[in-house]
Tab-separated table of C-alpha atoms in Angstrom:
chain	number	residue	atom	x	y	z
A	1	MET	CA	-27.929	-5.534	30.427
A	2	ILE	CA	-27.916	-5.369	34.226
A	3	GLY	CA	-29.013	-1.958	35.444
A	4	HIS	CA	-26.415	0.496	36.682
A	5	ALA	CA	-28.303	1.079	39.936
A	6	GLU	CA	-28.231	-2.631	40.694
A	7	LEU	CA	-24.500	-2.855	39.976
A	8	ALA	CA	-23.776	0.261	42.041
A	9	ALA	CA	-25.696	-1.210	44.971
A	10	GLU	CA	-23.611	-4.381	44.808
A	11	PHE	CA	-20.154	-3.005	44.003
A	12	GLY	CA	-20.280	0.613	45.158
A	13	THR	CA	-19.180	3.745	43.323
A	14	PRO	CA	-17.317	5.087	41.481
A	15	LEU	CA	-17.854	2.184	39.136
A	16	TYR	CA	-16.910	1.436	35.546
A	17	VAL	CA	-19.309	-0.873	33.708
A	18	TYR	CA	-17.955	-2.464	30.519
A	19	ASP	CA	-20.504	-4.081	28.202
A	20	LEU	CA	-18.802	-6.938	26.338
A	21	ASP	CA	-21.630	-7.193	23.798
A	22	GLU	CA	-20.913	-3.586	22.804
A	23	LEU	CA	-17.189	-4.394	22.638
A	24	ASP	CA	-17.958	-7.292	20.267
A	25	ALA	CA	-20.082	-4.994	18.106
A	26	ALA	CA	-17.281	-2.428	17.793
A	27	ARG	CA	-14.782	-5.096	16.770
A	28	ALA	CA	-17.137	-6.559	14.164
A	29	GLU	CA	-17.883	-3.071	12.825
A	30	LEU	CA	-14.224	-2.162	12.428
A	31	PHE	CA	-13.259	-5.442	10.791
A	32	ALA	CA	-16.171	-4.962	8.372
A	33	ALA	CA	-14.846	-1.494	7.487
A	34	LEU	CA	-11.446	-2.938	6.495
A	35	PRO	CA	-10.491	-5.295	3.660
A	36	GLU	CA	-10.654	-8.882	4.847
A	37	GLU	CA	-6.896	-9.323	4.372
A	38	PHE	CA	-6.155	-6.757	7.099
A	39	GLU	CA	-4.861	-7.623	10.537
A	40	LEU	CA	-6.022	-5.484	13.466
A	41	PHE	CA	-4.076	-4.570	16.591
A	42	TYR	CA	-5.789	-3.463	19.777
A	43	ALA	CA	-3.839	-0.657	21.478
A	44	LEU	CA	-3.776	-1.572	25.155
A	45	LYS	CA	-3.115	2.056	26.135
A	46	ALA	CA	-6.859	2.608	25.657
A	47	ASN	CA	-7.836	0.029	28.273
A	48	PRO	CA	-5.437	-2.728	29.385
A	49	HIS	CA	-7.967	-4.662	31.476
A	50	PRO	CA	-7.137	-8.325	30.730
A	51	ASP	CA	-10.799	-9.257	30.275
A	52	ILE	CA	-11.189	-6.525	27.637
A	53	VAL	CA	-8.100	-7.819	25.825
A	54	ARG	CA	-9.303	-11.419	26.180
A	55	ALA	CA	-12.702	-10.567	24.712
A	56	LEU	CA	-11.121	-8.837	21.705
A	57	ARG	CA	-9.052	-11.962	21.041
A	58	GLY	CA	-12.199	-14.075	20.744
A	59	GLY	CA	-14.664	-14.474	17.928
A	60	ALA	CA	-14.205	-15.277	14.260
A	61	ARG	CA	-11.623	-12.493	13.782
A	62	SER	CA	-9.162	-11.810	16.548
A	63	CYS	CA	-7.311	-8.646	17.503
A	64	ARG	CA	-3.589	-8.797	18.180
A	65	ALA	CA	-2.032	-6.667	20.935
A	66	GLU	CA	-0.196	-3.371	20.453
A	67	ILE	CA	1.793	-2.664	23.622
A	68	SER	CA	4.292	-0.047	24.715
A	69	SER	CA	5.482	-1.200	28.145
A	70	THR	CA	6.224	-4.345	30.103
A	71	GLY	CA	3.109	-3.586	32.152
A	72	GLU	CA	0.980	-3.775	29.024
A	73	LEU	CA	2.871	-6.912	28.022
A	74	ALA	CA	1.921	-8.459	31.375
A	75	ALA	CA	-1.730	-7.535	30.777
A	76	ALA	CA	-1.630	-9.068	27.286
A	77	LEU	CA	-0.078	-12.277	28.602
A	78	ALA	CA	-2.661	-12.429	31.416
A	79	ALA	CA	-5.365	-12.176	28.741
A	80	GLY	CA	-3.986	-15.242	26.947
A	81	CYS	CA	-1.885	-13.513	24.293
A	82	THR	CA	1.555	-14.843	23.472
A	83	GLY	CA	4.589	-12.694	22.847
A	84	ALA	CA	4.215	-13.521	19.166
A	85	ASP	CA	0.784	-11.840	19.201
A	86	CYS	CA	2.277	-8.493	20.222
A	87	LEU	CA	3.639	-5.440	18.453
A	88	TYR	CA	5.877	-3.505	20.859
A	89	THR	CA	5.950	0.253	20.216
A	90	GLY	CA	7.241	3.422	21.865
A	91	PRO	CA	10.149	5.832	21.403
A	92	GLY	CA	11.990	5.187	24.675
A	93	LYS	CA	12.429	1.439	25.031
A	94	THR	CA	15.090	0.566	27.606
A	95	PRO	CA	17.499	-2.390	27.445
A	96	GLY	CA	15.798	-3.896	30.489
A	97	GLU	CA	12.296	-3.848	29.091
A	98	LEU	CA	13.473	-5.077	25.698
A	99	ALA	CA	15.190	-8.018	27.388
A	100	GLU	CA	11.943	-8.826	29.205
A	101	ALA	CA	9.871	-8.526	26.037
A	102	ILE	CA	12.230	-10.695	23.983
A	103	GLY	CA	12.316	-13.206	26.843
A	104	HIS	CA	8.522	-13.482	26.682
A	105	GLY	CA	8.562	-14.146	22.956
A	106	VAL	CA	7.900	-10.701	21.476
A	107	ARG	CA	9.482	-10.614	18.023
A	108	LEU	CA	7.865	-7.611	16.323
A	109	PHE	CA	8.901	-4.080	17.279
A	110	SER	CA	8.074	-0.640	15.942
A	111	THR	CA	11.265	1.430	16.174
A	112	ASP	CA	11.698	5.204	16.209
A	113	SER	CA	15.452	5.804	15.923
A	114	VAL	CA	18.806	4.219	15.149
A	115	THR	CA	19.407	3.756	18.887
A	116	ASP	CA	16.045	2.020	19.197
A	117	VAL	CA	16.919	-0.474	16.448
A	118	ARG	CA	20.320	-1.161	17.988
A	119	ARG	CA	18.821	-1.794	21.400
A	120	VAL	CA	16.293	-4.236	19.951
A	121	GLY	CA	19.161	-5.984	18.166
A	122	ALA	CA	21.268	-6.189	21.317
A	123	ALA	CA	18.407	-7.717	23.321
A	124	ALA	CA	17.619	-10.198	20.562
A	125	THR	CA	21.279	-11.188	20.186
A	126	ALA	CA	21.595	-11.758	23.926
A	127	HIS	CA	18.686	-14.231	23.668
A	128	GLY	CA	20.048	-15.886	20.528
A	129	VAL	CA	17.112	-14.818	18.354
A	130	VAL	CA	16.348	-12.362	15.563
A	131	ALA	CA	13.671	-9.688	16.001
A	132	ASP	CA	11.639	-8.072	13.241
A	133	CYS	CA	11.745	-4.267	13.248
A	134	LEU	CA	9.270	-1.955	11.596
A	135	LEU	CA	10.568	1.554	11.032
A	136	ARG	CA	7.997	4.030	12.236
A	137	VAL	CA	7.936	6.788	9.641
A	138	ASN	CA	7.192	10.445	10.323
A	139	SER	CA	6.223	11.642	6.870
A	140	VAL	CA	7.416	15.120	5.953
A	141	THR	CA	4.026	15.813	4.370
A	142	ALA	CA	0.470	15.009	5.379
A	143	SER	CA	-2.921	14.772	3.759
A	144	ALA	CA	-5.551	15.595	6.363
A	145	ALA	CA	-5.638	18.954	8.105
A	146	THR	CA	-8.178	17.993	10.761
A	147	SER	CA	-8.033	15.751	13.864
A	148	ILE	CA	-5.017	15.319	16.132
A	149	ARG	CA	-1.916	15.317	13.928
A	150	MET	CA	0.709	12.665	14.624
A	151	THR	CA	2.990	13.197	11.630
A	152	GLY	CA	4.468	15.946	9.449
A	153	VAL	CA	5.925	17.820	12.441
A	154	PRO	CA	9.098	17.454	14.532
A	155	SER	CA	8.441	14.550	16.875
A	156	GLN	CA	9.950	11.972	19.197
A	157	PHE	CA	8.001	9.426	17.170
A	158	GLY	CA	9.441	7.828	14.071
A	159	PHE	CA	12.200	8.311	11.532
A	160	ASP	CA	11.840	11.475	9.491
A	161	SER	CA	10.834	10.193	6.054
A	162	GLU	CA	13.467	12.285	4.280
A	163	SER	CA	16.276	10.588	6.270
A	164	VAL	CA	15.205	6.954	5.930
A	165	ALA	CA	17.020	6.173	2.665
A	166	ALA	CA	20.391	7.241	4.051
A	167	LEU	CA	19.932	5.141	7.202
A	168	VAL	CA	18.692	1.868	5.715
A	169	PRO	CA	22.129	0.427	4.749
A	170	ALA	CA	23.446	0.797	8.296
A	171	LEU	CA	20.215	-0.481	9.853
A	172	ARG	CA	20.390	-3.607	7.704
A	173	GLU	CA	23.717	-4.448	9.356
A	174	VAL	CA	22.513	-4.284	12.970
A	175	PRO	CA	23.018	-7.752	14.517
A	176	GLY	CA	19.913	-9.490	15.819
A	177	VAL	CA	17.547	-7.408	13.689
A	178	ARG	CA	15.668	-8.024	10.478
A	179	LEU	CA	14.060	-4.986	8.862
A	180	ALA	CA	10.495	-6.060	8.200
A	181	GLY	CA	8.664	-2.981	6.991
A	182	MET	CA	7.099	0.254	8.159
A	183	HIS	CA	4.686	1.626	10.734
A	184	PHE	CA	2.730	4.860	10.389
A	185	PHE	CA	0.331	6.580	12.770
A	186	PRO	CA	-0.613	9.931	11.263
A	187	LEU	CA	-3.957	10.810	12.884
A	188	SER	CA	-6.125	10.340	15.948
A	189	ASN	CA	-9.934	10.412	16.178
A	190	ALA	CA	-10.498	11.227	12.497
A	191	ASP	CA	-13.576	11.418	10.293
A	192	GLU	CA	-13.793	9.174	7.237
A	193	ALA	CA	-12.644	11.709	4.639
A	194	SER	CA	-9.573	12.643	6.678
A	195	LEU	CA	-8.714	9.035	7.416
A	196	ILE	CA	-9.075	7.917	3.796
A	197	GLY	CA	-6.908	10.778	2.586
A	198	GLU	CA	-4.211	10.051	5.146
A	199	PHE	CA	-4.240	6.298	4.518
A	200	GLN	CA	-3.929	6.889	0.767
A	201	HIS	CA	-0.983	9.181	1.422
A	202	THR	CA	0.591	6.661	3.818
A	203	ILE	CA	0.342	3.796	1.341
A	204	ALA	CA	1.905	5.888	-1.411
A	205	ILE	CA	4.779	6.999	0.852
A	206	ALA	CA	5.397	3.418	2.006
A	207	ALA	CA	5.621	2.144	-1.556
A	208	GLU	CA	7.916	5.016	-2.530
A	209	LEU	CA	10.279	4.427	0.402
A	210	ALA	CA	10.377	0.699	-0.211
A	211	ALA	CA	11.393	1.273	-3.821
A	212	GLU	CA	13.772	4.201	-3.406
A	213	ALA	CA	15.401	3.324	-0.082
A	214	GLY	CA	15.584	-0.407	-0.608
A	215	LEU	CA	13.636	-0.912	2.602
A	216	PRO	CA	12.148	-4.409	2.865
A	217	LEU	CA	8.380	-4.311	3.039
A	218	ARG	CA	7.055	-7.597	4.374
A	219	TYR	CA	4.769	-5.839	6.839
A	220	LEU	CA	2.980	-2.482	6.737
A	221	ASP	CA	1.027	-1.048	9.668
A	222	ILE	CA	-0.817	2.034	8.387
A	223	GLY	CA	-2.003	3.072	11.871
A	224	GLY	CA	-5.484	3.978	12.996
A	225	GLY	CA	-7.320	7.066	14.151
A	226	PHE	CA	-10.865	5.681	14.090
A	227	ALA	CA	-13.194	8.036	15.951
A	228	ALA	CA	-15.309	7.397	19.013
A	229	PRO	CA	-16.830	9.795	21.561
A	230	TYR	CA	-15.073	10.223	24.893
A	231	GLY	CA	-17.124	10.887	27.993
A	232	VAL	CA	-20.065	12.333	26.057
A	233	PRO	CA	-23.131	10.763	24.431
A	234	GLY	CA	-22.753	9.685	20.819
A	235	ALA	CA	-21.890	6.845	18.480
A	236	ARG	CA	-18.683	5.569	16.937
A	237	GLY	CA	-17.508	7.089	13.674
A	238	ALA	CA	-18.862	5.587	10.462
A	239	TYR	CA	-16.551	4.410	7.654
A	240	PRO	CA	-18.808	2.988	4.902
A	241	THR	CA	-16.449	3.675	1.965
A	242	LEU	CA	-13.124	3.025	3.686
A	243	ARG	CA	-12.850	-0.640	2.683
A	244	GLY	CA	-13.167	0.066	-1.015
A	245	GLU	CA	-10.886	3.109	-0.982
A	246	LEU	CA	-8.160	1.194	0.846
A	247	ALA	CA	-8.335	-1.620	-1.693
A	248	VAL	CA	-8.007	0.839	-4.585
A	249	ALA	CA	-4.970	2.537	-3.020
A	250	LEU	CA	-3.271	-0.748	-2.228
A	251	ASP	CA	-3.961	-2.172	-5.697
A	252	LYS	CA	-2.321	0.916	-7.179
A	253	HIS	CA	0.799	1.074	-5.028
A	254	LEU	CA	1.308	-2.449	-3.619
A	255	PRO	CA	-0.354	-4.778	-6.146
A	256	ASP	CA	0.613	-8.032	-4.376
A	257	TRP	CA	-0.964	-7.093	-1.047
A	258	ARG	CA	-3.900	-9.485	-1.440
A	259	SER	CA	-1.484	-12.419	-1.359
A	260	GLY	CA	0.237	-11.123	1.756
A	261	ARG	CA	3.125	-9.216	0.169
A	262	PRO	CA	3.157	-7.169	2.304
A	263	ARG	CA	0.890	-8.087	5.191
A	264	ILE	CA	-1.242	-5.043	6.053
A	265	ALA	CA	-2.436	-3.978	9.487
A	266	CYS	CA	-4.374	-1.222	11.225
A	267	GLU	CA	-4.608	-0.479	14.918
A	268	SER	CA	-7.266	0.936	17.209
A	269	GLY	CA	-7.878	1.519	20.882
A	270	ARG	CA	-10.562	4.142	21.407
A	271	PHE	CA	-12.906	2.935	18.640
A	272	LEU	CA	-12.815	-0.646	19.914
A	273	ALA	CA	-13.162	-0.029	23.650
A	274	GLY	CA	-14.556	3.467	24.079
A	275	THR	CA	-18.280	2.934	23.658
A	276	CYS	CA	-18.450	-0.213	25.796
A	277	GLY	CA	-17.887	1.683	29.051
A	278	THR	CA	-20.041	3.768	31.385
A	279	LEU	CA	-18.747	5.501	34.502
A	280	VAL	CA	-21.306	5.418	37.303
A	281	THR	CA	-20.697	7.899	40.111
A	282	ARG	CA	-22.728	8.973	43.140
A	283	VAL	CA	-23.563	12.534	44.142
A	284	SER	CA	-21.903	13.366	47.463
A	285	ASN	CA	-23.051	16.942	47.842
A	286	ILE	CA	-24.627	19.848	45.990
A	287	LYS	CA	-23.769	23.430	46.756
A	288	VAL	CA	-24.280	26.879	45.315
A	289	SER	CA	-21.439	29.386	45.389
A	290	ARG	CA	-22.084	32.961	44.259
A	291	GLY	CA	-24.941	31.934	42.060
A	292	ARG	CA	-23.276	28.864	40.462
A	293	LYS	CA	-24.247	25.289	41.221
A	294	PHE	CA	-21.659	22.584	41.895
A	295	VAL	CA	-22.536	18.883	41.840
A	296	ILE	CA	-19.856	17.039	43.828
A	297	VAL	CA	-19.534	13.367	42.932
A	298	ASP	CA	-17.278	10.569	44.167
A	299	ALA	CA	-15.430	10.244	40.821
A	300	GLY	CA	-12.808	12.866	40.076
A	301	ILE	CA	-9.784	13.236	37.848
A	302	ASN	CA	-8.243	10.372	39.820
A	303	THR	CA	-11.003	8.192	38.358
A	304	PHE	CA	-11.609	9.687	34.929
A	305	GLY	CA	-9.995	12.308	32.776
A	306	GLY	CA	-6.591	12.607	34.373
A	307	MET	CA	-5.394	13.812	30.975
A	308	SER	CA	-7.814	16.713	31.262
A	309	GLY	CA	-4.869	18.673	32.618
A	310	LEU	CA	-3.724	18.855	29.005
A	311	GLY	CA	-6.881	20.801	28.243
A	312	ARG	CA	-7.971	18.274	25.627
A	313	LEU	CA	-10.653	16.138	27.210
A	314	LEU	CA	-13.083	18.448	28.983
A	315	PRO	CA	-15.968	18.643	29.370
A	316	VAL	CA	-17.790	15.401	29.954
A	317	ALA	CA	-21.522	15.235	29.377
A	318	VAL	CA	-24.022	13.436	31.569
A	319	GLY	CA	-26.575	11.140	29.991
A	320	LEU	CA	-30.019	12.773	30.156
A	321	PRO	CA	-33.273	10.762	30.059
A	322	PRO	CA	-35.464	11.600	27.034
A	323	ASP	CA	-37.664	14.675	27.497
A	324	SER	CA	-36.224	15.271	30.967
A	325	ARG	CA	-35.649	18.649	32.566
A	326	SER	CA	-32.079	19.807	32.924
A	327	GLU	CA	-30.135	22.562	34.634
A	328	MET	CA	-26.632	23.921	34.328
A	329	ALA	CA	-24.027	22.971	36.899
A	330	SER	CA	-20.339	22.157	37.240
A	331	LEU	CA	-19.633	18.472	37.794
A	332	VAL	CA	-16.693	18.204	40.177
A	333	GLY	CA	-14.922	15.417	42.017
A	334	PRO	CA	-14.055	14.862	45.685
A	335	LEU	CA	-10.357	15.730	45.556
A	336	CYS	CA	-8.825	18.543	47.586
A	337	THR	CA	-7.755	20.558	44.536
A	338	PRO	CA	-9.608	23.127	42.415
A	339	GLY	CA	-8.456	21.228	39.331
A	340	ASP	CA	-10.772	18.312	40.094
A	341	VAL	CA	-13.377	19.270	37.493
A	342	LEU	CA	-15.090	16.853	35.122
A	343	GLY	CA	-17.276	19.420	33.400
A	344	ARG	CA	-17.836	23.155	33.829
A	345	HIS	CA	-21.357	24.521	33.428
A	346	ILE	CA	-22.823	21.458	31.739
A	347	ALA	CA	-26.408	20.247	31.473
A	348	VAL	CA	-27.413	17.810	34.212
A	349	PRO	CA	-30.776	16.486	35.368
A	350	PRO	CA	-32.058	17.790	38.702
A	351	LEU	CA	-29.912	15.943	41.234
A	352	ALA	CA	-29.814	15.367	44.979
A	353	PRO	CA	-27.209	13.783	47.270
A	354	ASP	CA	-26.962	9.982	46.804
A	355	ASP	CA	-28.325	10.132	43.238
A	356	LEU	CA	-26.380	8.275	40.574
A	357	VAL	CA	-24.827	10.020	37.577
A	358	SER	CA	-23.773	8.091	34.458
A	359	ILE	CA	-21.067	9.331	32.101
A	360	PRO	CA	-21.246	7.414	28.802
A	361	ASN	CA	-18.524	6.248	26.419
A	362	THR	CA	-15.799	5.828	29.024
A	363	GLY	CA	-14.443	2.424	28.032
A	364	ALA	CA	-11.193	3.958	26.785
A	365	TYR	CA	-8.765	6.169	28.696
A	366	GLY	CA	-10.450	5.614	32.039
A	367	PRO	CA	-8.686	4.531	35.248
A	368	THR	CA	-5.232	3.885	33.824
A	369	ALA	CA	-5.228	7.238	32.006
A	370	SER	CA	-6.207	9.107	35.162
A	371	LEU	CA	-4.430	10.417	38.265
A	372	LEU	CA	-5.167	7.120	39.972
A	373	MET	CA	-2.865	7.535	42.976
A	374	PHE	CA	-3.483	11.227	43.583
A	375	LEU	CA	-4.585	11.812	47.191
A	376	GLY	CA	-4.639	8.088	47.866
A	377	ARG	CA	-8.318	7.450	47.224
A	378	PRO	CA	-9.337	3.889	46.295
A	379	ALA	CA	-9.408	3.043	42.614
A	380	PRO	CA	-12.837	2.615	41.019
A	381	MET	CA	-14.381	-0.812	40.640
A	382	GLU	CA	-14.412	-2.204	37.103
A	383	VAL	CA	-17.229	-4.609	36.283
A	384	LEU	CA	-17.573	-6.449	32.980
A	385	VAL	CA	-21.008	-7.655	31.966
A	386	ARG	CA	-22.457	-9.657	29.119
A	387	GLY	CA	-26.216	-9.403	28.928
A	388	ASP	CA	-27.563	-9.980	32.440
A	389	ARG	CA	-24.411	-11.717	33.670
A	390	VAL	CA	-21.477	-10.232	35.560
A	391	VAL	CA	-18.326	-11.663	33.963
A	392	SER	CA	-15.810	-10.162	36.385
A	393	ALA	CA	-15.412	-7.465	39.013
A	394	SER	CA	-12.053	-6.070	40.073
A	395	ARG	CA	-10.211	-3.044	41.389
A	396	VAL	CA	-6.617	-1.919	40.885
A	397	ASP	CA	-4.991	-1.955	44.338
A	398	HIS	CA	-2.589	0.972	44.441
A	399	ARG	CA	-2.729	1.751	48.151
A	400	ARG	CA	0.156	-0.553	49.127
A	401	VAL	CA	2.699	1.073	46.877
A	402	TYR	CA	5.798	1.730	48.949
A	403	ASP	CA	8.462	-0.963	48.914
A	404	ALA	CA	10.435	-1.349	52.131
A	405	ARG	CA	13.263	-3.479	50.725
A	406	TYR	CA	15.783	-0.722	51.373
A	407	GLU	CA	14.969	0.304	54.922
A	408	SER	CA	17.563	2.476	56.573
A	409	THR	CA	19.413	0.813	59.429
A	410	GLU	CA	19.527	4.194	61.157
A	411	GLY	CA	15.788	4.735	61.131
A	412	ILE	CA	14.049	7.868	59.972
C-alpha cells in the first residue's frame, strides 16, 4: 500500500486513509462466518463514504445498505444502490423523510412503534405502493451480560416483546403496510460466546412471537454486534464456531430457513469498515505543563472521536514501531477547548513538531461521527487506496453552511 508519509505530503493532514483491500478482507471474513443463506446489511452510520459503500457492494457476495436518514439514503444511491437494496431504520422517522425514501424506491422498513408503522403506511399509500415493515423487537429478556446492551431495558428502540401480540391485529390493518417479519439488535461489539448466546435467544424469541402472536415471518434480521477495535491497534473479532451454531439454532426453531422461509439477515458497520482506516495527523507543537507532556496534533475531536464526550471511546492508542522507545504523553487536538483530547497519558514514540502520528483502526465512526463543524476547521481529507493506487480523494465541505434564502429585508 502507498505509504502514509507519501499520502500526507500529497493531500495534507489530518488525513484518513482507507485500504479497500482490507475492506474486502473484512467482508469475506464476515460472510464466511455466517451460513451461506444469510444476507448482510452494511450499516452506513459506521462510514457513509460512497466509495466504501460501493466497494462493499462488489465481489461475489454483496452487502445491502442499512440506512437511518435521507442523507444516508443519498450516500447509498450515490454508491450505486437502489432503494430496493436498502433497509430503513430508526425510531423517529418523519413523514417528510418517509415520503422521500418511498419515492426513491425504499420498500423495507424497520419500525419501532405503532406511530412509526402508520407513518410508513401513509407515505406508501400516498405513492400508491405497499411497504414491507419489520417490527423491531426489544426482548424483555437477554442472554449475554457483556458488551453494549441494546435490548432488555426500556428504550426508544423497538416494540417491547411482551406487547407485540396485542398490537399485531391492529398493525395488520394499517393501509399501505405489509408486516414482513422482525428485526433485533441486542448487542454491540461482542465476543463470540456473547454473540452466539444472544443470537440463539433472538431466534427462539422470533419463532415464539411468530407462532403466538400470529406475526408473519417472511424476513428476520437478527442484528449484528461483531467486534472490531476502534482507534487502537488490534484485529477484528474471531467467530470460528458462529456459522455452525447459527445453523443449529435455526434448524431447531425455524426449520424451513434454508429454503428462504424466512429470509435471514445480519448487519454490521464497525466490523466491516473499522480496520480499513488509519487516521494520519501531524504534530503541531509539543509542550510540558507542570511535569506532563502534551503532544498537540492537527486532528481533534472535530476529526475523530466526537462521541468521546459520552465517555465511551477514549483513549486512542498510537501505532508504535516494533522495539521502539516510547514515552507517556497526552495526545490533544488543536481546538480551543480543554475537551479536545484524543488520549490522556498514553504511550507515544518520541515526537517532534511536524512528525506524523498514525492512529489505526479508524475506518468506522470517523469524520461523520465527530464534531465536524465545531470551530469551523476544515474537514479531514479522505483517501481510498487499493494497493499502490489512489482510488479517490475527497473532503466534506462544511464551511459554506448558512443558507441566505430568507434574508431580512430590514438588514441585521
